[in-house]
Short mmCIF file of C-alpha atoms in Angstrom, two decimals:
data_model
loop_
_atom_site.label_atom_id
_atom_site.label_comp_id
_atom_site.label_asym_id
_atom_site.label_seq_id
_atom_site.Cartn_x
_atom_site.Cartn_y
_atom_site.Cartn_z
CA MET A 1 -4.11 1.98 4.00
CA LEU A 2 -5.49 1.43 0.52
CA GLN A 3 -2.38 -0.35 -0.73
CA GLN A 4 -3.58 -3.94 -1.22
CA THR A 5 -6.53 -3.40 1.13
CA GLN A 6 -10.08 -2.91 -0.12
CA VAL A 7 -11.93 0.37 0.37
CA PRO A 8 -14.76 -1.05 2.57
CA ARG A 9 -12.16 -2.21 5.11
CA VAL A 10 -10.30 1.09 5.03
CA LEU A 11 -13.11 3.63 5.35
CA PRO A 12 -14.10 3.01 8.98
CA LYS A 13 -10.46 2.72 10.07
CA TYR A 14 -9.32 5.87 8.28
CA SER A 15 -11.39 8.33 10.29
CA VAL A 16 -10.61 6.64 13.60
CA PHE A 17 -6.91 6.58 12.80
CA LEU A 18 -6.86 10.29 11.94
CA GLU A 19 -8.67 11.13 15.17
CA ARG A 20 -5.93 9.33 17.08
CA PHE A 21 -3.05 10.62 14.94
CA PRO A 22 -4.22 13.84 13.23
CA THR A 23 -0.70 15.02 12.28
CA PRO A 24 2.71 13.52 11.59
CA ALA A 25 3.87 14.97 14.89
CA ALA A 26 1.08 13.19 16.77
CA CYS A 27 1.98 9.91 15.10
CA ALA A 28 5.67 10.41 15.78
CA ALA A 29 4.99 11.17 19.44
CA ALA A 30 3.16 7.85 19.87
CA SER A 31 4.91 4.53 20.18
CA VAL A 32 5.10 2.23 17.20
CA SER A 33 3.08 -0.30 19.18
CA ASP A 34 0.23 2.23 19.49
CA VAL A 35 0.24 2.71 15.72
CA VAL A 36 0.27 -1.05 15.10
CA ARG A 37 -2.68 -1.47 17.48
CA GLU A 38 -4.72 1.16 15.62
CA TRP A 39 -3.86 -0.63 12.37
CA ALA A 40 -5.79 -3.72 13.44
CA GLY A 41 -7.96 -5.14 10.66
CA LEU A 42 -6.04 -3.57 7.78
CA GLY A 43 -3.42 -6.27 7.20
CA TYR A 44 0.17 -5.84 6.00
CA ASN A 45 1.21 -4.57 9.40
CA ARG A 46 4.64 -3.54 8.14
CA ARG A 47 2.90 -0.53 6.61
CA ALA A 48 2.03 0.68 10.11
CA VAL A 49 5.68 0.48 11.12
CA ASN A 50 6.74 2.37 8.00
CA LEU A 51 4.06 4.97 8.63
CA HIS A 52 5.44 5.59 12.11
CA ARG A 53 8.97 5.74 10.74
CA THR A 54 7.84 8.22 8.11
CA ALA A 55 6.17 10.37 10.76
CA LEU A 56 9.42 10.45 12.70
CA ALA A 57 11.36 11.38 9.57
CA VAL A 58 8.89 14.11 8.62
CA VAL A 59 9.19 15.67 12.06
CA GLU A 60 12.98 15.40 12.15
CA ARG A 61 13.73 16.45 8.57
CA HIS A 62 10.80 18.60 7.47
CA GLY A 63 9.42 20.34 10.55
CA GLY A 64 6.37 18.12 10.78
CA SER A 65 4.99 18.75 7.27
CA LEU A 66 5.21 16.43 4.29
CA PRO A 67 7.65 17.78 1.71
CA ALA A 68 6.38 18.82 -1.71
CA ASP A 69 9.47 17.43 -3.41
CA LEU A 70 9.65 14.09 -5.21
CA ASP A 71 13.13 13.11 -4.06
CA ALA A 72 12.36 14.05 -0.45
CA LEU A 73 9.17 11.99 -0.52
CA LEU A 74 10.95 9.00 -2.02
CA ALA A 75 13.48 9.15 0.81
CA LEU A 76 10.75 8.49 3.39
CA PRO A 77 10.37 4.92 4.74
CA GLY A 78 7.97 2.80 2.71
CA VAL A 79 7.26 5.52 0.13
CA GLY A 80 7.66 4.37 -3.47
CA PRO A 81 7.17 6.06 -6.85
CA TYR A 82 3.38 5.80 -6.90
CA THR A 83 2.81 7.00 -3.34
CA ALA A 84 5.23 9.90 -3.75
CA ARG A 85 3.55 11.09 -6.93
CA ALA A 86 0.09 10.56 -5.47
CA VAL A 87 1.02 12.91 -2.61
CA LEU A 88 2.30 15.48 -5.11
CA ALA A 89 -0.81 15.21 -7.31
CA PHE A 90 -3.55 14.97 -4.70
CA ALA A 91 -2.11 16.88 -1.73
CA PHE A 92 -0.09 19.54 -3.56
CA GLU A 93 -1.93 19.48 -6.92
CA ARG A 94 1.29 19.19 -8.90
CA ASP A 95 1.26 18.24 -12.57
CA VAL A 96 2.71 14.74 -12.31
CA GLY A 97 1.24 11.57 -13.77
CA LEU A 98 0.35 8.53 -11.70
CA VAL A 99 1.07 4.99 -12.82
CA GLU A 100 -0.82 2.26 -11.00
CA SER A 101 -2.68 -0.78 -12.26
CA ASN A 102 -5.59 1.15 -13.79
CA THR A 103 -3.65 3.98 -15.43
CA ALA A 104 -0.94 1.60 -16.65
CA ARG A 105 -3.59 -0.45 -18.43
CA VAL A 106 -5.06 2.63 -20.13
CA LEU A 107 -1.63 3.83 -21.24
CA ALA A 108 -0.52 0.45 -22.62
CA ARG A 109 -3.76 -0.32 -24.44
CA SER A 110 -4.06 3.16 -25.94
CA ARG A 111 -0.60 2.72 -27.48
CA GLY A 112 -1.23 -0.88 -28.48
CA ARG A 113 1.92 -2.26 -26.92
CA HIS A 114 3.56 -3.14 -23.65
CA LEU A 115 5.23 -0.21 -21.88
CA SER A 116 8.19 -0.49 -19.57
CA PRO A 117 7.75 1.21 -16.19
CA ARG A 118 9.90 4.10 -17.39
CA GLU A 119 7.93 4.49 -20.62
CA ALA A 120 4.65 4.39 -18.74
CA GLN A 121 5.80 7.04 -16.27
CA GLU A 122 7.07 9.32 -19.03
CA ALA A 123 3.80 8.91 -20.93
CA ALA A 124 1.73 9.60 -17.82
CA ASP A 125 3.69 12.77 -17.03
CA ALA A 126 3.48 14.04 -20.61
CA LEU A 127 -0.32 13.69 -20.76
CA VAL A 128 -1.14 15.82 -17.70
CA PRO A 129 -2.74 19.11 -18.83
CA PRO A 130 -0.99 22.10 -17.20
CA GLY A 131 -2.70 23.04 -13.95
CA ARG A 132 -5.00 20.00 -14.03
CA GLY A 133 -2.92 17.34 -12.29
CA TRP A 134 -5.45 16.61 -9.53
CA THR A 135 -8.45 16.26 -11.86
CA TRP A 136 -6.56 14.46 -14.61
CA ASN A 137 -5.21 11.72 -12.38
CA GLN A 138 -8.60 11.15 -10.78
CA ALA A 139 -10.09 10.78 -14.27
CA MET A 140 -7.38 8.41 -15.47
CA ILE A 141 -7.79 6.13 -12.46
CA ASP A 142 -11.57 6.11 -12.89
CA LEU A 143 -11.24 5.44 -16.63
CA GLY A 144 -9.19 2.34 -15.95
CA ALA A 145 -11.35 1.17 -13.07
CA THR A 146 -14.77 1.60 -14.70
CA VAL A 147 -14.27 1.58 -18.49
CA CYS A 148 -10.87 0.22 -19.53
CA ARG A 149 -11.30 -2.71 -17.19
CA ARG A 150 -8.94 -5.66 -17.13
CA ARG A 151 -11.85 -7.96 -17.90
CA ASP A 152 -14.82 -7.02 -20.09
CA PRO A 153 -13.59 -3.52 -21.02
CA ARG A 154 -16.37 -1.16 -22.07
CA CYS A 155 -14.73 0.02 -25.28
CA GLY A 156 -18.03 1.23 -26.72
CA VAL A 157 -18.30 4.06 -24.19
CA CYS A 158 -14.60 4.85 -23.87
CA PRO A 159 -13.88 8.56 -24.46
CA ILE A 160 -10.48 7.84 -26.01
CA ARG A 161 -11.66 5.06 -28.33
CA PRO A 162 -10.92 7.05 -31.53
CA GLN A 163 -7.27 7.39 -30.49
CA CYS A 164 -6.85 3.92 -28.96
CA ARG A 165 -4.60 1.48 -30.80
CA TRP A 166 -5.71 -1.64 -28.98
CA ASP A 167 -7.69 -3.98 -31.20
CA GLY A 168 -8.93 -6.19 -28.35
CA SER A 169 -6.67 -9.12 -29.15
CA ALA A 170 -3.49 -9.78 -27.16
CA ASP A 171 -3.56 -7.42 -24.19
CA PRO A 172 -0.37 -5.32 -24.05
CA ALA A 173 -1.10 -4.08 -20.55
CA TRP A 174 1.15 -5.09 -17.68
CA PRO A 175 0.18 -8.56 -16.55
CA ALA A 176 -1.52 -8.54 -13.19
CA THR A 177 0.63 -10.18 -10.55
CA ARG A 178 -1.20 -12.97 -8.79
CA GLN A 179 -1.16 -12.58 -5.05
CA SER A 180 0.07 -15.61 -3.17
CA THR A 181 -2.50 -17.66 -1.28
CA PHE A 182 -3.05 -16.23 2.19
CA SER A 183 -4.59 -19.25 3.91
CA GLY A 184 -1.87 -21.38 5.43
CA SER A 185 0.87 -18.95 4.48
CA ASP A 186 3.64 -17.52 6.64
CA ARG A 187 1.91 -14.16 6.25
CA GLN A 188 -1.20 -15.56 7.91
CA GLY A 189 0.84 -16.87 10.84
CA ARG A 190 2.62 -13.54 11.20
CA GLY A 191 -0.74 -11.78 11.21
CA ARG A 192 -2.05 -14.09 13.92
CA LEU A 193 1.01 -13.36 16.06
CA VAL A 194 0.58 -9.61 15.66
CA GLU A 195 -3.12 -9.87 16.50
CA ALA A 196 -2.29 -11.90 19.62
CA MET A 197 0.31 -9.30 20.66
CA ARG A 198 -2.27 -6.54 20.27
CA ARG A 199 -4.16 -8.20 23.13
CA ARG A 200 -1.20 -9.13 25.33
CA PRO A 201 2.44 -10.28 25.06
CA VAL A 202 2.81 -13.84 23.82
CA PRO A 203 4.98 -16.28 25.84
CA MET A 204 7.68 -17.70 23.61
CA GLU A 205 6.62 -21.24 24.48
CA ARG A 206 3.15 -20.49 23.06
CA LEU A 207 4.25 -19.06 19.72
CA ALA A 208 3.10 -22.09 17.74
CA GLU A 209 -0.36 -21.96 19.26
CA ALA A 210 -0.70 -18.22 18.69
CA ALA A 211 0.47 -18.51 15.09
CA GLY A 212 -2.06 -21.24 14.38
CA TRP A 213 0.58 -23.92 13.84
CA PRO A 214 0.42 -25.97 17.06
CA ASP A 215 2.46 -28.79 15.51
CA ASP A 216 5.15 -26.63 13.90
CA GLU A 217 7.09 -24.76 16.54
CA GLU A 218 10.07 -24.12 14.26
CA ARG A 219 7.90 -22.34 11.72
CA ALA A 220 6.34 -20.20 14.43
CA VAL A 221 9.78 -19.23 15.74
CA ARG A 222 10.85 -18.23 12.23
CA ALA A 223 7.72 -16.11 11.88
CA ALA A 224 8.40 -14.44 15.21
CA GLU A 225 12.01 -13.76 14.23
CA SER A 226 10.86 -12.19 10.97
CA LEU A 227 8.49 -9.90 12.91
CA VAL A 228 11.36 -8.79 15.11
CA ALA A 229 13.53 -8.17 12.05
CA ASP A 230 10.76 -6.05 10.48
CA GLY A 231 10.33 -3.95 13.62
CA LEU A 232 6.89 -5.37 14.35
CA ALA A 233 7.84 -7.17 17.57
CA ARG A 234 10.51 -7.52 20.23
CA GLU A 235 11.44 -10.32 22.56
CA ASP A 236 11.57 -9.37 26.23
CA ASP A 237 11.82 -11.67 29.27
CA GLY A 238 10.56 -14.69 27.38
CA LEU A 239 7.69 -12.75 25.79
CA LEU A 240 7.03 -11.62 22.26
CA ARG A 241 5.45 -8.19 22.43
CA LEU A 242 4.75 -5.22 20.19
CA PRO A 243 7.76 -2.92 19.82
#
């Protein structure tokens, strides 16, 4: 839920979601449409579909419990390197390093040069004190978020300042990727269609209206087709509905 969604939006949804789906088995037993409905307000609805697919895989392959193995986690739908290692570090307290925007910035600046993803991951893993993976990763994320900030870093209070090689000039940290504009985008239209389907199936002849593009029916049809392709919708008897 926290991937590309701010904490204030996630907190109230998180508890409600876990009440509805307290275990992978409970999520797997529900329909994907039920999961998408509970995801309302969080955006990036494809994550809800992947979450349901992961729940199914966990039940089928791992007896209903998340595996404590990196390769097995990476094989789950929608689970990438960061998420897999976050599960290992925070759920299983394994000694693996996490590389996300905050920790990557700390690692690159402390070495005074740009790090490739592989270099950053190797550096993150090597720094974890034995038996302290959970605490260490929490500290690294907080260090990047509150001290080694992208803008206006607080170098004067940084605990690793004596070892840091960054001189404050050209920033070697990974450049932040600029998110595309949401307003007027295809993503906005897709979101409107999903929100409309949460209430009731949408007649195919009203796709443009539901997507917010009343004068662009072709674009609305393309958006609907992309939702079907992503497993977020299905067409049935002239209606676009949740899967």
